[in-house]
mmCIF file of C-alpha atoms in Angstrom:
data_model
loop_
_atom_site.group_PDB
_atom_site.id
_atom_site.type_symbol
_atom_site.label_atom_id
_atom_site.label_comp_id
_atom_site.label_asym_id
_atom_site.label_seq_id
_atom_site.Cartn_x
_atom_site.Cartn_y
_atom_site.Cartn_z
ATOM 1 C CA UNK A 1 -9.024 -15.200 10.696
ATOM 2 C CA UNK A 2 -9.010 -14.482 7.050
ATOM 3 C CA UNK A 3 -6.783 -12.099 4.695
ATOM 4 C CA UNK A 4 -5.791 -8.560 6.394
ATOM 5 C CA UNK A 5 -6.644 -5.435 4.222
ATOM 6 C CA UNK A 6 -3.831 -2.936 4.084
ATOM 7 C CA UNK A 7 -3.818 0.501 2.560
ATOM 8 C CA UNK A 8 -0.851 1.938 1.388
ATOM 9 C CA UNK A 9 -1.744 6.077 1.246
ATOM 10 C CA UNK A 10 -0.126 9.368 1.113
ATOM 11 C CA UNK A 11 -1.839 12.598 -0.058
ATOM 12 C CA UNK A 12 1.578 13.816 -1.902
ATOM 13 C CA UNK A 13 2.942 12.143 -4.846
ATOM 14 C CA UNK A 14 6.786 10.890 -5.831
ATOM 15 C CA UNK A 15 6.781 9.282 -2.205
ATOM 16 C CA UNK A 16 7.457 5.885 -3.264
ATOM 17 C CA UNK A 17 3.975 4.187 -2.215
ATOM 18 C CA UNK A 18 3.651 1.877 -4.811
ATOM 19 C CA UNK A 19 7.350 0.890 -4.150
ATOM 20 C CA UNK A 20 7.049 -0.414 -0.958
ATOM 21 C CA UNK A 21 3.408 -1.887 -1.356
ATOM 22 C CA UNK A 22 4.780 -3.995 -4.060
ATOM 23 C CA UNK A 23 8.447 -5.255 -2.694
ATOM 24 C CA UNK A 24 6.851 -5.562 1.116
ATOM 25 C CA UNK A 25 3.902 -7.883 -1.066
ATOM 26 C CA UNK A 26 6.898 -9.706 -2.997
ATOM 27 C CA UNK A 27 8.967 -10.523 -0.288
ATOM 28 C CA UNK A 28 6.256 -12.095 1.977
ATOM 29 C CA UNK A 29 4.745 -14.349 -1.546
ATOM 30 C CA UNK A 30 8.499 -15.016 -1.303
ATOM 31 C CA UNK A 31 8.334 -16.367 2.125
ATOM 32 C CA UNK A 32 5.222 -18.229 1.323
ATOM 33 C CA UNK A 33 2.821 -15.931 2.222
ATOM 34 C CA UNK A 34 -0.198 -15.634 -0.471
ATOM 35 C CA UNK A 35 -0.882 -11.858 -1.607
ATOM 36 C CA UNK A 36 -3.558 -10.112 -3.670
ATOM 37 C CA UNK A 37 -2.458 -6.493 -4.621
ATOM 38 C CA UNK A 38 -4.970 -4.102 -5.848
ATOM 39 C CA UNK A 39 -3.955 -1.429 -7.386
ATOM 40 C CA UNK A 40 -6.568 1.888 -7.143
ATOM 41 C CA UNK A 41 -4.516 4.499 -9.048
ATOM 42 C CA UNK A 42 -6.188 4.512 -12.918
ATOM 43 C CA UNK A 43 -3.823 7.771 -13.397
ATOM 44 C CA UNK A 44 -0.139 5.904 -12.747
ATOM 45 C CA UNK A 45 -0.918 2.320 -12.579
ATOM 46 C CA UNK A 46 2.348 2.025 -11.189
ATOM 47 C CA UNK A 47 1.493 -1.162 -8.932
ATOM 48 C CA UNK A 48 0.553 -2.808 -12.674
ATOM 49 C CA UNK A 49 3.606 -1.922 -13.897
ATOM 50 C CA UNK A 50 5.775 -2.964 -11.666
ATOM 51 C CA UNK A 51 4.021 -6.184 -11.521
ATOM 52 C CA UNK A 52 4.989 -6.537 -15.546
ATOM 53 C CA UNK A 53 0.943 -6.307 -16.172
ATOM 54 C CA UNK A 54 0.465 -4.473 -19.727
ATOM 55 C CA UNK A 55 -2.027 -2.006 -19.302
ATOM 56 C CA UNK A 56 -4.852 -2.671 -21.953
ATOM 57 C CA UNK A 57 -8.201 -1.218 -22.560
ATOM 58 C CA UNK A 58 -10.063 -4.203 -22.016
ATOM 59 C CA UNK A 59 -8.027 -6.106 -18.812
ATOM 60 C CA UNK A 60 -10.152 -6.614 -15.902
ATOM 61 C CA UNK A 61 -10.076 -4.015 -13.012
ATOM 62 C CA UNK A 62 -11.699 -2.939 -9.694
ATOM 63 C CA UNK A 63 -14.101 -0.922 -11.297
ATOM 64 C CA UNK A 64 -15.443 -4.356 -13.351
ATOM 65 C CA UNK A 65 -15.793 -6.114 -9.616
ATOM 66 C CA UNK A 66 -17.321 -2.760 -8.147
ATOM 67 C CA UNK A 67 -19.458 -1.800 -11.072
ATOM 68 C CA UNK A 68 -19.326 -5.132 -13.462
ATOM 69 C CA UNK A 69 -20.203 -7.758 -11.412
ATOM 70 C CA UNK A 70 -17.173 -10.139 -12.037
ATOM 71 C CA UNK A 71 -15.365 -11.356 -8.379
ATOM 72 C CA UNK A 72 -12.122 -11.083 -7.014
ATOM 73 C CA UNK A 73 -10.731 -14.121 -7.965
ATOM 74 C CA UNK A 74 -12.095 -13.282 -11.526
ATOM 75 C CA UNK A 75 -10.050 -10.395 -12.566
ATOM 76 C CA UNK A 76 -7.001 -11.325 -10.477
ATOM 77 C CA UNK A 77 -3.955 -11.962 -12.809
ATOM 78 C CA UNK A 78 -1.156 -13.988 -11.531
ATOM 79 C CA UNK A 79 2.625 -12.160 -10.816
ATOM 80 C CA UNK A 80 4.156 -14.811 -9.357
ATOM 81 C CA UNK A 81 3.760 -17.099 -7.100
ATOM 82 C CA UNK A 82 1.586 -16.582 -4.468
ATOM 83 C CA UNK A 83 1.216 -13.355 -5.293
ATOM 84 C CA UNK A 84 -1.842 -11.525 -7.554
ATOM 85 C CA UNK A 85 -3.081 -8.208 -8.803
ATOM 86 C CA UNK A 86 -6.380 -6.669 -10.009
ATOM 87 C CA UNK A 87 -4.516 -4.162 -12.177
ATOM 88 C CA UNK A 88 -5.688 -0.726 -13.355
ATOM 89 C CA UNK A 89 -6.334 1.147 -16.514
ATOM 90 C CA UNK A 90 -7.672 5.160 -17.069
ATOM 91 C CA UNK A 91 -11.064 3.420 -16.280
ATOM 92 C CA UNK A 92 -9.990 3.135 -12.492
ATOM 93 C CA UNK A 93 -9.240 7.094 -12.471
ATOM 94 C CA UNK A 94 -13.145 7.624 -13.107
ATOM 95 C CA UNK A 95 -13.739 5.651 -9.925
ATOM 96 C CA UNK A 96 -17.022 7.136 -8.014
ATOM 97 C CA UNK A 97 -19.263 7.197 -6.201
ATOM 98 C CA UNK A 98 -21.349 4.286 -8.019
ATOM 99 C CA UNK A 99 -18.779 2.204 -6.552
ATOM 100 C CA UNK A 100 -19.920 1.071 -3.599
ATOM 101 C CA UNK A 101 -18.520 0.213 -0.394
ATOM 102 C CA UNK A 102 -20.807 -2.597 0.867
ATOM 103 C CA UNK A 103 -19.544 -4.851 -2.924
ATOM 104 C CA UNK A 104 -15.847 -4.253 -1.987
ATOM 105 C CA UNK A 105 -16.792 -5.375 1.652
ATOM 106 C CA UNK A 106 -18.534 -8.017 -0.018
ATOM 107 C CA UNK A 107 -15.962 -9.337 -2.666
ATOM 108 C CA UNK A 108 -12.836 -8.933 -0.447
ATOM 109 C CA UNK A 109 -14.970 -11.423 2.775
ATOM 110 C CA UNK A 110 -15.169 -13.723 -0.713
ATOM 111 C CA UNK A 111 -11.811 -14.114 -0.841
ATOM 112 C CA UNK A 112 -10.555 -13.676 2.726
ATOM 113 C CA UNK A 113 -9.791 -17.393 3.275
ATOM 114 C CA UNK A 114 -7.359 -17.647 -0.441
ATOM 115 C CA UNK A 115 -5.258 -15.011 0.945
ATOM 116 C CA UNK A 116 -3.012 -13.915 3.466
ATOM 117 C CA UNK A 117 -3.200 -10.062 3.281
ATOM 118 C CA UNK A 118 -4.589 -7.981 0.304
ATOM 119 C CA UNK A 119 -2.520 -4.593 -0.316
ATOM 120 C CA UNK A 120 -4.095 -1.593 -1.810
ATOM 121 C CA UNK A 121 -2.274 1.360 -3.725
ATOM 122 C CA UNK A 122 -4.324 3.999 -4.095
ATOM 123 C CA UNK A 123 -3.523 7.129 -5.862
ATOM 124 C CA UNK A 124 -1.928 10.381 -4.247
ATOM 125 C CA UNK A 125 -4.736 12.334 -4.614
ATOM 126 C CA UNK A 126 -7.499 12.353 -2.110
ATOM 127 C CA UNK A 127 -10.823 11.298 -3.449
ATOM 128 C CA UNK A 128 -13.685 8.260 -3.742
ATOM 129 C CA UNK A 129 -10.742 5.593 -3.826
ATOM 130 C CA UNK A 130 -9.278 6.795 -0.909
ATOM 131 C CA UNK A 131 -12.184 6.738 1.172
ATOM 132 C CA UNK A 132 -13.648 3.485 -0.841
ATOM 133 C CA UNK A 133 -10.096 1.771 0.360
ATOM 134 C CA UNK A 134 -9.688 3.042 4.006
ATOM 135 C CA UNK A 135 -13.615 2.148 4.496
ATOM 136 C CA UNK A 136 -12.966 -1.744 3.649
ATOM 137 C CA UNK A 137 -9.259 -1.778 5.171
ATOM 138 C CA UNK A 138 -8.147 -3.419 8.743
ATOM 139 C CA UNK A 139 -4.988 -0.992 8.358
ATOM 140 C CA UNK A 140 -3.686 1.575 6.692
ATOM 141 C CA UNK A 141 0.721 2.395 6.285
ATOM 142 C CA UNK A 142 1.183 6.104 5.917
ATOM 143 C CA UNK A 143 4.590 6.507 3.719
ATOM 144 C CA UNK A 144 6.148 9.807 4.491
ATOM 145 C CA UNK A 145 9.482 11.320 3.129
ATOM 146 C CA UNK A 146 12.035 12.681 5.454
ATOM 147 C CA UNK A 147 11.021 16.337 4.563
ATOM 148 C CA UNK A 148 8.364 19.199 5.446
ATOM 149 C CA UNK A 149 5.676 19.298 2.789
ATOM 150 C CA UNK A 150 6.052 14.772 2.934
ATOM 151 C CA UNK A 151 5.049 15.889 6.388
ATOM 152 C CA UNK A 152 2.419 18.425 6.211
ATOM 153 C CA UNK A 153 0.191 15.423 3.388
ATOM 154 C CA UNK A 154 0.407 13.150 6.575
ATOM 155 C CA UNK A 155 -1.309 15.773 8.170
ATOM 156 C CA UNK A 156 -4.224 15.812 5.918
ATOM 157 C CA UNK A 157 -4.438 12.145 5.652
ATOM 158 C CA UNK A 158 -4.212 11.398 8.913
ATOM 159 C CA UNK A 159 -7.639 13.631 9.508
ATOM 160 C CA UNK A 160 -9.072 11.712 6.495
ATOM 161 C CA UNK A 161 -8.356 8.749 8.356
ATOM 162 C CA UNK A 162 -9.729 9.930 11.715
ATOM 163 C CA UNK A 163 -13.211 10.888 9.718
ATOM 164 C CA UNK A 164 -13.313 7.228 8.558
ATOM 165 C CA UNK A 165 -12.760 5.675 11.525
ATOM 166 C CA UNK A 166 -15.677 7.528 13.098
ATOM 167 C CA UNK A 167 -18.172 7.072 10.043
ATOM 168 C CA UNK A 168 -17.838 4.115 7.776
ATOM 169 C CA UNK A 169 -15.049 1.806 8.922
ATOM 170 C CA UNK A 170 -14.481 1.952 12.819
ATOM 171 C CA UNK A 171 -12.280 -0.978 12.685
ATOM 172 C CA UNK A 172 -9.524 0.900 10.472
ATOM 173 C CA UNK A 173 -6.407 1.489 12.413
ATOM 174 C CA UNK A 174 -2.941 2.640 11.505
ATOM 175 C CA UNK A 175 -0.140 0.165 11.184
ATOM 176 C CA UNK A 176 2.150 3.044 11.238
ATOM 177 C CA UNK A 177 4.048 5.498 9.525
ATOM 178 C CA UNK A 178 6.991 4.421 7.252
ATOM 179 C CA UNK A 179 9.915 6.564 6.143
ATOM 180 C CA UNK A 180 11.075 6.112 2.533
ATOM 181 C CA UNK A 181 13.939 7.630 0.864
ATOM 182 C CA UNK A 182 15.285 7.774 4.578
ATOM 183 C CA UNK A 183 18.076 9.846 5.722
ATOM 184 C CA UNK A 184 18.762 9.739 9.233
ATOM 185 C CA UNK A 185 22.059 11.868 9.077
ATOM 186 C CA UNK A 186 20.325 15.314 8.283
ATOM 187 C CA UNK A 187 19.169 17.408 10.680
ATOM 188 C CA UNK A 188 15.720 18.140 8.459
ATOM 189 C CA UNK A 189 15.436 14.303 8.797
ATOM 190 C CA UNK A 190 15.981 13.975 12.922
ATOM 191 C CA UNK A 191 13.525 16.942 13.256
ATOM 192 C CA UNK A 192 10.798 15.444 10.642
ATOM 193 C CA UNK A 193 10.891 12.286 12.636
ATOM 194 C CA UNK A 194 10.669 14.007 16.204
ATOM 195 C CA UNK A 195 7.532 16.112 14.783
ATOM 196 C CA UNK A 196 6.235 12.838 13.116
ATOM 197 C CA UNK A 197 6.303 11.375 16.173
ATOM 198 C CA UNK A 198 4.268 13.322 17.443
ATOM 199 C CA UNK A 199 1.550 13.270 14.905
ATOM 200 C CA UNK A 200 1.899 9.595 15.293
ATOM 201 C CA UNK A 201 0.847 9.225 18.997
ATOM 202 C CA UNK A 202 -1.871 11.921 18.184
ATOM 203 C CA UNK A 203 -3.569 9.468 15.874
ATOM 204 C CA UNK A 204 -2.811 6.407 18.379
ATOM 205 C CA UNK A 205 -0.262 4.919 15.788
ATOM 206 C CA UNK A 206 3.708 4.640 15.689
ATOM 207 C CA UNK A 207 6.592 5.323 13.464
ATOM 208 C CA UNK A 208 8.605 1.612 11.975
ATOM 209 C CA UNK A 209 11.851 1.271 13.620
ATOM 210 C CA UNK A 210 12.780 0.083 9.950
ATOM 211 C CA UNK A 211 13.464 3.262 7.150
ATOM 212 C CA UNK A 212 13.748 2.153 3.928
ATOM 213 C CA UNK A 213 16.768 4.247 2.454
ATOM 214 C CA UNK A 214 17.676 5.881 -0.977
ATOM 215 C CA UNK A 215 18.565 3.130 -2.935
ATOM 216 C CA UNK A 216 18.884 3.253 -6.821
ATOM 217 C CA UNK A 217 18.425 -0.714 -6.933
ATOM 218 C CA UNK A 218 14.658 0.019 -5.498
ATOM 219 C CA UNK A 219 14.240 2.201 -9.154
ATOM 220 C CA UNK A 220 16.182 -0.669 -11.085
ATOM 221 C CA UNK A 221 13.910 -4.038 -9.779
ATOM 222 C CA UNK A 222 10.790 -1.978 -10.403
ATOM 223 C CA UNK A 223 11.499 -1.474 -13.849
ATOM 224 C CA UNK A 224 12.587 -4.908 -14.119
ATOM 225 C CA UNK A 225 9.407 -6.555 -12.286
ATOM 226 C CA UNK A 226 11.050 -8.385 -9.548
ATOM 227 C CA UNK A 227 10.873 -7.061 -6.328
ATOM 228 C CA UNK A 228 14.227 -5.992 -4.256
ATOM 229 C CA UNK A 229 14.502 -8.942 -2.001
ATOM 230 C CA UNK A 230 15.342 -10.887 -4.786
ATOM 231 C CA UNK A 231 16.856 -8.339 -7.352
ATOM 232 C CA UNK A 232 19.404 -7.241 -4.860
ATOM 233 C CA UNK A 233 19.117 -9.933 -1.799
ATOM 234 C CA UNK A 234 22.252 -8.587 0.091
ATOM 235 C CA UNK A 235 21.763 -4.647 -0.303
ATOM 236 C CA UNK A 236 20.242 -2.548 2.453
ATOM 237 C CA UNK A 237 17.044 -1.557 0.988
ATOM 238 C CA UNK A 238 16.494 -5.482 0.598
ATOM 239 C CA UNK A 239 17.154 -5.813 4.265
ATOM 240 C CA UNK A 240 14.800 -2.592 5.265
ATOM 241 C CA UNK A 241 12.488 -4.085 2.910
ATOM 242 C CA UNK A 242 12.646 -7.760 5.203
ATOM 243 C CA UNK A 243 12.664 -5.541 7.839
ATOM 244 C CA UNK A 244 9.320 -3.624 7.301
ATOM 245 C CA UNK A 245 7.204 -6.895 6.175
ATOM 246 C CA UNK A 246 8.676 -8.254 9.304
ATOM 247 C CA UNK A 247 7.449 -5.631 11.777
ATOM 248 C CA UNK A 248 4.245 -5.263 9.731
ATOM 249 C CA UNK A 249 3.230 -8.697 10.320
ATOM 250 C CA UNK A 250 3.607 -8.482 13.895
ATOM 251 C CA UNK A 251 1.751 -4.900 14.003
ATOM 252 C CA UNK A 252 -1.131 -6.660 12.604
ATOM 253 C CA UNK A 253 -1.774 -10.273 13.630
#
């Protein structure tokens, strides 16, 4: 069946995207699973970082497969094994509308047999590289914080998905929605999750059973380029972190 395409998107920022893209990609190149990471967000570039990538002027991105010519396979750089990244640099965050969706489409079928699932971070900010992403993705994860204005971005991005999925992509679905940061003892968290819910079986999607909780090991591997599961093997975020590429896989097979 070829490589899965999953979008990792929130319209509000400090969420902890990138966090989860890259341990849920680590841990399954840990169980054998082959990943490609792409990382959309010129601005941050945390997905690069974390992946111990050094940012340079002249590194390959997506914008030199969109725009450049050069494949996939070409400007992927090796983390570890089984697992690869098309990094970014400030030439991703002029991403436009030059970049078109029928060479992503193209360069991502290319490589669909070399991979298991490609994961895209995009940035938090809604523009060409969201839409570019969700228009060439199978599914997208919605990360949401336990709190009202985490809440009230899902909103907005889960319209922006609806628009794709009636225009450019109509295959696109929603894995689900995630809870980072998770705290299931306040009340702002129990009624975030009942409204969530909601929103959730108004776009035909679910919430994880898994949360990934506050965990200052998940701030620690990042800065140390190794991904929880094997930073901190027997702490809870590495378990929520097995957890969610667990129930992932089966939400999208």
């Amino acid at each position: 069946m070829g490589a899965k395409v999953i979008t990792y998107i929130n319209e509000k920022g400090g969420v902890g995207k990138t966090s989860v893209c890259y341990n849920t990609a680590w841990e399954l190149a840990r169980q054998g699973k082959k990943i490609l990471m792409i990382d959309v967000d010129g601005q941050k570039a945390n997905l690069t970082f974390f992946s111990g990538v050094p940012r340079t002027d002249s590194m390959k991105t997506i914008v030199d497969v969109l725009k450049g010519g050069i494949s996939l396979e070409d400007a992927a750089v090796p983390v570890k094994d089984n697992l690869d990244i098309i990094p970014a640099n400030m030439a991703v965050a002029e991403l436009g509308m030059d970049a078109k969706i029928s060479r992503f489409r193209s360069e991502l079928k290319a490589v669909k047999d070399k991979y298991d699932y490609v994961f895209v971070d995009v940035n938090p900010s809604p523009g060409w590289g969201h839409y570019l992403s969700l228009s060439v993705s199978d599914f997208a994860v919605v990360i949401m914080l336990p709190d009202i204005a985490s809440l009230e971005g899902n909103a907005g991005i889960l319209e922006s998905i609806a628009e794709i999925q009636e225009t450019t992509n109509t295959k696109l679905q929603i894995a689900g929605i995630l809870f980072n940061r998770s705290n299931d003892r306040t009340n702002l968290g129990k009624q975030v999750q009942e409204v969530a819910e909601r929103m959730a079986a108004g776009a035909e999607t679910t919430i994880f059973e898994t949360k990934i909780p506050q965990a200052v090991s998940l701030s620690e591997c990042v800065a140390s380029h190794v991904g929880i599961t094997e930073y901190d093997p027997g702490s809870r975020a590495a378990e929520a972190v097995k957890g969610f590429a667990s129930e992932l896989e089966r939400g999208v097979m």
